Short mmCIF file of C-alpha atoms in Angstrom, two decimals:
data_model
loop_
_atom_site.label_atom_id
_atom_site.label_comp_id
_atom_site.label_asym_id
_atom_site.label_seq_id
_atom_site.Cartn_x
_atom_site.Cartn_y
_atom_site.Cartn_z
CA UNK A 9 101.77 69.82 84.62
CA UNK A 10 104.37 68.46 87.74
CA UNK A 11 107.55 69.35 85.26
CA UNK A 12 105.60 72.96 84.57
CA UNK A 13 105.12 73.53 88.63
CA UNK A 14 108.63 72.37 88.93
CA UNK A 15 109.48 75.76 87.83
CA UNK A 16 108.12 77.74 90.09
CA UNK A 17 110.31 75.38 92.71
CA UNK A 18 113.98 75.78 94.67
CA UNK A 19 115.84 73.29 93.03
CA UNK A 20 117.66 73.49 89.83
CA UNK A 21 115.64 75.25 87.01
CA UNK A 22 113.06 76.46 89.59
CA UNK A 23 112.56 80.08 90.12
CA UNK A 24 111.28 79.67 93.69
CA UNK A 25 114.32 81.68 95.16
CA UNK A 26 113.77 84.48 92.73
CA UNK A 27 110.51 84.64 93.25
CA UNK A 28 110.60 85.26 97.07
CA UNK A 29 112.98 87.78 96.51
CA UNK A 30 110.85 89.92 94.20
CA UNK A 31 108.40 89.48 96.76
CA UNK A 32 111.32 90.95 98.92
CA UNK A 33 111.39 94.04 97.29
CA UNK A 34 108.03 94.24 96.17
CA UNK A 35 107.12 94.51 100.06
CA UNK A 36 110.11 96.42 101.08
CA UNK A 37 109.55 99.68 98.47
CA UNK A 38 106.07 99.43 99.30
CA UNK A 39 107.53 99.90 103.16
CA UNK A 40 109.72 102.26 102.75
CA UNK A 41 107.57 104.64 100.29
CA UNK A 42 104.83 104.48 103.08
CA UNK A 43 106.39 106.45 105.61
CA UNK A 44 107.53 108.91 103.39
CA UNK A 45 104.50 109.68 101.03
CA UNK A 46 102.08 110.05 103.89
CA UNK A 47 104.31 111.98 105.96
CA UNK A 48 104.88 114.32 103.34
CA UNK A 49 100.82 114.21 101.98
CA UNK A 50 100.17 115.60 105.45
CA UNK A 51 102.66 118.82 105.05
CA UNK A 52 101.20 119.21 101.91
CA UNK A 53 97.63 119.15 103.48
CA UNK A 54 99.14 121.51 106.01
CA UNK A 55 99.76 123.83 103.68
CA UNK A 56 96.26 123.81 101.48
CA UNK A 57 94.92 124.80 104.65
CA UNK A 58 97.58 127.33 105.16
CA UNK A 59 96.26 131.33 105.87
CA UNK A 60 99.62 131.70 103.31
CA UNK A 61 98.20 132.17 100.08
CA UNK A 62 101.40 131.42 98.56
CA UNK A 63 101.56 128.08 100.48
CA UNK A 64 98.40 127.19 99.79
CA UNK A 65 98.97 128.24 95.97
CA UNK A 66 102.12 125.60 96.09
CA UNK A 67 100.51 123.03 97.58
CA UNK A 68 97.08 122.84 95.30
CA UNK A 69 99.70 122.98 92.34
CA UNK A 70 101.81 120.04 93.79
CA UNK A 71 98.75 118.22 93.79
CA UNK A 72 97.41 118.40 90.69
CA UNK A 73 100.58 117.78 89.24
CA UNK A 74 101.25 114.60 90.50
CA UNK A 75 97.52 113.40 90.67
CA UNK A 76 97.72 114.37 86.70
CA UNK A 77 100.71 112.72 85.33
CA UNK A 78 100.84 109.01 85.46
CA UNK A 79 103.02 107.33 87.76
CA UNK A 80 104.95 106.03 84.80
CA UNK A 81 106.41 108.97 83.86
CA UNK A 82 106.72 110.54 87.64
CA UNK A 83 109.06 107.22 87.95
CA UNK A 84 110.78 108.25 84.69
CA UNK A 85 111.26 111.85 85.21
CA UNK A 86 112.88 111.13 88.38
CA UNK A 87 115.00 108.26 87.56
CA UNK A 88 116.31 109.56 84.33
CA UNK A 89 115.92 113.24 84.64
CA UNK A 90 116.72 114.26 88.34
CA UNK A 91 119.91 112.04 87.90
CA UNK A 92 121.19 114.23 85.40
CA UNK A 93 120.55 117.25 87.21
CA UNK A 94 122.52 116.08 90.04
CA UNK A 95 125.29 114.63 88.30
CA UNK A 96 125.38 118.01 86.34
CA UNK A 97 124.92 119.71 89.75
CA UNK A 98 127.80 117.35 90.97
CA UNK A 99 130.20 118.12 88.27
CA UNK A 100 129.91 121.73 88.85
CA UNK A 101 130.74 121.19 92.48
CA UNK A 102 133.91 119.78 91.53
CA UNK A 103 133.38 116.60 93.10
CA UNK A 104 135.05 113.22 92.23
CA UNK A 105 133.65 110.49 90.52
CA UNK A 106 129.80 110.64 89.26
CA UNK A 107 126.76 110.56 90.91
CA UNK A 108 124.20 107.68 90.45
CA UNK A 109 120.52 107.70 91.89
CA UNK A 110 119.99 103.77 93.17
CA UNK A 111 116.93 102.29 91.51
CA UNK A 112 115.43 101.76 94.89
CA UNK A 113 115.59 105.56 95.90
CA UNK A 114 114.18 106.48 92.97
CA UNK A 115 111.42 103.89 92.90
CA UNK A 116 110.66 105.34 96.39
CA UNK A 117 110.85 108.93 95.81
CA UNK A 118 108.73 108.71 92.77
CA UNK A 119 106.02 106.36 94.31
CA UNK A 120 106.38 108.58 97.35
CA UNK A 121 105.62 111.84 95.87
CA UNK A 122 102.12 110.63 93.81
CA UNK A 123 101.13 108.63 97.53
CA UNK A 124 101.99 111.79 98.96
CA UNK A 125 99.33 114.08 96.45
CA UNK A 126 96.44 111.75 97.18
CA UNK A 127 96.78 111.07 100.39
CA UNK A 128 96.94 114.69 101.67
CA UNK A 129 93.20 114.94 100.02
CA UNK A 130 92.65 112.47 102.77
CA UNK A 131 94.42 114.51 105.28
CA UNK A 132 92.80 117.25 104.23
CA UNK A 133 89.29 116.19 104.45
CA UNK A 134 90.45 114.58 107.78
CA UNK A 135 91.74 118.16 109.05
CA UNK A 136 88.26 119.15 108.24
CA UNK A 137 86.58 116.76 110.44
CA UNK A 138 88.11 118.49 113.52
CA UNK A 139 86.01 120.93 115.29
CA UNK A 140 88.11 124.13 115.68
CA UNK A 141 86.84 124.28 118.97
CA UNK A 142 89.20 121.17 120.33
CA UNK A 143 92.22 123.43 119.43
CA UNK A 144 90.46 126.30 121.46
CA UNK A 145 90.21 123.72 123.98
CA UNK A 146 93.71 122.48 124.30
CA UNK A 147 95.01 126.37 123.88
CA UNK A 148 92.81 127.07 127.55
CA UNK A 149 94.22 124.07 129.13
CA UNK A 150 97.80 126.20 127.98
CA UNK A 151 98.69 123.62 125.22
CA UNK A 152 101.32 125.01 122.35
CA UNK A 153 100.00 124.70 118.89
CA UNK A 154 102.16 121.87 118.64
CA UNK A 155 101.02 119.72 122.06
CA UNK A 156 97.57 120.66 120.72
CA UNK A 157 98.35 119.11 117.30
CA UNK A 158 100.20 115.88 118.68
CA UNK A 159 98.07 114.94 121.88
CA UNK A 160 94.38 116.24 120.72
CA UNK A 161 94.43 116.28 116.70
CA UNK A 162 96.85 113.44 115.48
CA UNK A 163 94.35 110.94 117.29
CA UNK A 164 91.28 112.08 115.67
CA UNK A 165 93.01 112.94 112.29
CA UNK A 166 94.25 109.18 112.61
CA UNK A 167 91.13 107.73 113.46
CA UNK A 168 89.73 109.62 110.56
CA UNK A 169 91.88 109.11 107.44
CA UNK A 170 92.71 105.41 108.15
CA UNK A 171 90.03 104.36 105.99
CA UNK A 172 91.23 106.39 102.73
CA UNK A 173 94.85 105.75 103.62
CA UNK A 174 94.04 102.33 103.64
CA UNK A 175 93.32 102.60 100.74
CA UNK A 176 96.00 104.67 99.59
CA UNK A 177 98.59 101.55 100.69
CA UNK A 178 96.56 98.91 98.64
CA UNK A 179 97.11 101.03 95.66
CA UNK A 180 100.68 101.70 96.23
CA UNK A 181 101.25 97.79 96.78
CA UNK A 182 100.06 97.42 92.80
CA UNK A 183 101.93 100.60 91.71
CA UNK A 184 105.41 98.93 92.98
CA UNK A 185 105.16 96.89 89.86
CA UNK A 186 106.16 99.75 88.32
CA UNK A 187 109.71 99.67 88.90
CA UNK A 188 110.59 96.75 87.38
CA UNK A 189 111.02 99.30 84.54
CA UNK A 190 114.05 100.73 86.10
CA UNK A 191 115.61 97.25 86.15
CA UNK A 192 114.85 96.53 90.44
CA UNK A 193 114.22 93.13 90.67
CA UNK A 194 110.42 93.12 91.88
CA UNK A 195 108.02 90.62 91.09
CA UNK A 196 107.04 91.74 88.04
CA UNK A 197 110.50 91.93 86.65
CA UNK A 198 111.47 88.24 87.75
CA UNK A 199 108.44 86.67 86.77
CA UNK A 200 108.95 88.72 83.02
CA UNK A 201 112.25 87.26 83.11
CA UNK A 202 110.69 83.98 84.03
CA UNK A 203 108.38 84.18 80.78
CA UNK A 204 111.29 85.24 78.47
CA UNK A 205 113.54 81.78 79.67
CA UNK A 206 110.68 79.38 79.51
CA UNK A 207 107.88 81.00 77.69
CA UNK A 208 105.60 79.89 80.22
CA UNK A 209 103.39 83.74 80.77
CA UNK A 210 100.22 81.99 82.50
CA UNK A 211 102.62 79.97 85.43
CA UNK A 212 104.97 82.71 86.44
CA UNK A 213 102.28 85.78 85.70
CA UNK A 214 99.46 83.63 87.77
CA UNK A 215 102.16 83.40 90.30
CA UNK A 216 102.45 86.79 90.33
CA UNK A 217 99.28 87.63 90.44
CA UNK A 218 99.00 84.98 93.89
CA UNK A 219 101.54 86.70 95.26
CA UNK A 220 99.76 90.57 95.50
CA UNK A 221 96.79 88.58 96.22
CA UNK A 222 98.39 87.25 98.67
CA UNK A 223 99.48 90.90 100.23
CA UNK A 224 96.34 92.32 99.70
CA UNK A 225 94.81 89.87 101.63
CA UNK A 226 97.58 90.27 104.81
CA UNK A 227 97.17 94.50 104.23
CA UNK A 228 93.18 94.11 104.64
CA UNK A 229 93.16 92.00 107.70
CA UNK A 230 95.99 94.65 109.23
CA UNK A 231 93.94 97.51 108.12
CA UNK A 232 90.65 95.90 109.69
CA UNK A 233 92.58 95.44 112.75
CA UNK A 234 94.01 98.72 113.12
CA UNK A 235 90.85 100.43 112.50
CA UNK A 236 88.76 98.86 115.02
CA UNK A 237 91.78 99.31 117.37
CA UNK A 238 91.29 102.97 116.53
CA UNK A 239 87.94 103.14 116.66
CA UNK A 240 87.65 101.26 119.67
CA UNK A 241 87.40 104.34 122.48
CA UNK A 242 85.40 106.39 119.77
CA UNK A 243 82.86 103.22 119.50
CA UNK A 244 82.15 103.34 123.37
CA UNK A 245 81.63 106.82 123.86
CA UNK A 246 80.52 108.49 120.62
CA UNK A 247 77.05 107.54 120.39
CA UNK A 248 76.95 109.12 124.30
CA UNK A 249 78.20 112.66 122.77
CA UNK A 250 76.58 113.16 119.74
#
C-alpha cells in the first residue's frame, strides 16, 4: 500500500508534480472559459429579448444548437474543423507559414460557447426579474440606457442569476475533463497516462476524483460567500418593500 501511495509522490517514480500541474490547467481553462462564456451568454440573452426579430431569431437558434450537441463534439468541431478553415482562410491570404489553433484556445472557445447557451437562459430569466419600471426610473433621473443598465440593472441581474451561474461554473469545472482529448495536459489526461505506466486505474483515477472534489468544495464555499455578500443589502430591506 506505502510503495502504491509512493506514486502519487514528488520523488522519483511519483507523479505528484504532474499531478499538480493538471490541476494547473484544469483550474486555469475553467478560469479563463468563465469570463468569456458568461459574458457572451448575456449578449446572447440580450438579444432573445431583442424587439429585432432577426436577433432574436439568431440568438434562440444559437441556443439550441449548442444546448443540443454534446460538448464532445462542440470541442471537436472547433479544434479540428475551425482549424482548417483558418488555415484554408490563411493560405488564401497569402500568408507565411501555417496556422495552428493552441489546444488551450480551443478548449476555451468550445467550453465557452456551450457555458455561454445555458447561462444566457439564466440571464434571461434574470432580465425578467427586473421591473421595467426601474429603467423608467433611471431614464427620469436622465440616465442613458447604458448608466441605467450598469448602475440600476447589472446589480439586480447579478444578485439574481448568481444562483444558476453558480451552477453553471460547477458544471464547467467537470466539463474541463474534456480536453484531455485534444492532448492538454489536464487531470484527466495525466492521471490516464498515470494508469497506462503503472496500471494502477483506482490510485491515480481516485486521485482524480479528490482533486474536483476538492474544487467543488473551494467553488461552493466562494459561491456561498458571494451570494450572501450579494444578497446582503437586499436581505435588510426587501422584506420592508414588498
Amino acid at each position: 500500500m506505502i510503495e502504491k501511495l509512493a506514486l502519487l509522490g514528488f520523488g522519483d517514480g511519483g507523479w505528484g508534480l504532474a499531478l499538480l500541474q493538471g490541476a494547473g490547467i484544469t483550474i486555469s481553462i475553467a478560469l479563463a472559459t468563465l469570463p468569456f462564456g458568461l459574458a457572451l451568454g448575456l449578449i446572447v440573452a440580450l438579444g432573445k429579448r431583442s424587439d429585432n426579430a432577426v436577433l432574436r431569431w439568431l440568438a434562440t437558434g444559437y441556443t439550441t444548437v449548442f444546448r443540443g450537441v454534446p460538448e464532445l463534439l462542440t470541442l471537436y468541431i472547433i479544434y479540428f474543423g475551425v482549424q482548417i478553415l483558418l488555415q484554408r482562410l490563411w493560405e488564401w491570404l497569402g500568408l507565411p507559414g501555417n496556422f495552428s489553433m493552441p489546444p488551450f484556445v480551443a478548449g476555451m472557445v468550445a467550453l465557452g460557447v456551450v457555458l455561454s447557451a445555458f447561462s444566457s437562459e439564466v440571464w434571461v430569466g434574470a432580465l425578467n426579474s427586473i421591473q421595467k419600471g426601474q429603467r423608467e426610473a433611471a431614464a427620469a433621473l436622465g440616465l442613458s440606457k447604458g448608466q441605467a443598465f450598469r448602475l440600476v440593472v447589472m446589480p439586480q441581474l447579478v444578485r439574481v442569476a448568481l444562483p444558476g451561474l453558480g451552477n453553471n461554473w460547477m458544471v464547467l469545472l467537470k466539463e474541463t475533463s474534456l480536453v484531455s482529448v485534444i492532448t492538454l495536459p489536464d487531470i484527466m489526461f495525466i492521471t490516464t497516462r498515470a494508469n497506462v505506466a503503472t496500471k494502477e486505474p483506482f490510485l491515480f483515477f481516485g486521485a482524480a476524483m479528490l482533486i474536483y472534489l476538492f474544487f467543488s468544495l473551494v467553488s461552493a464555499w466562494g459561491l456561498g460567500r458571494l451570494e450572501a455578500r450579494t444578497n446582503r443589502g437586499y436581505a435588510a430591506f426587501g422584506g420592508a418593500t414588498r
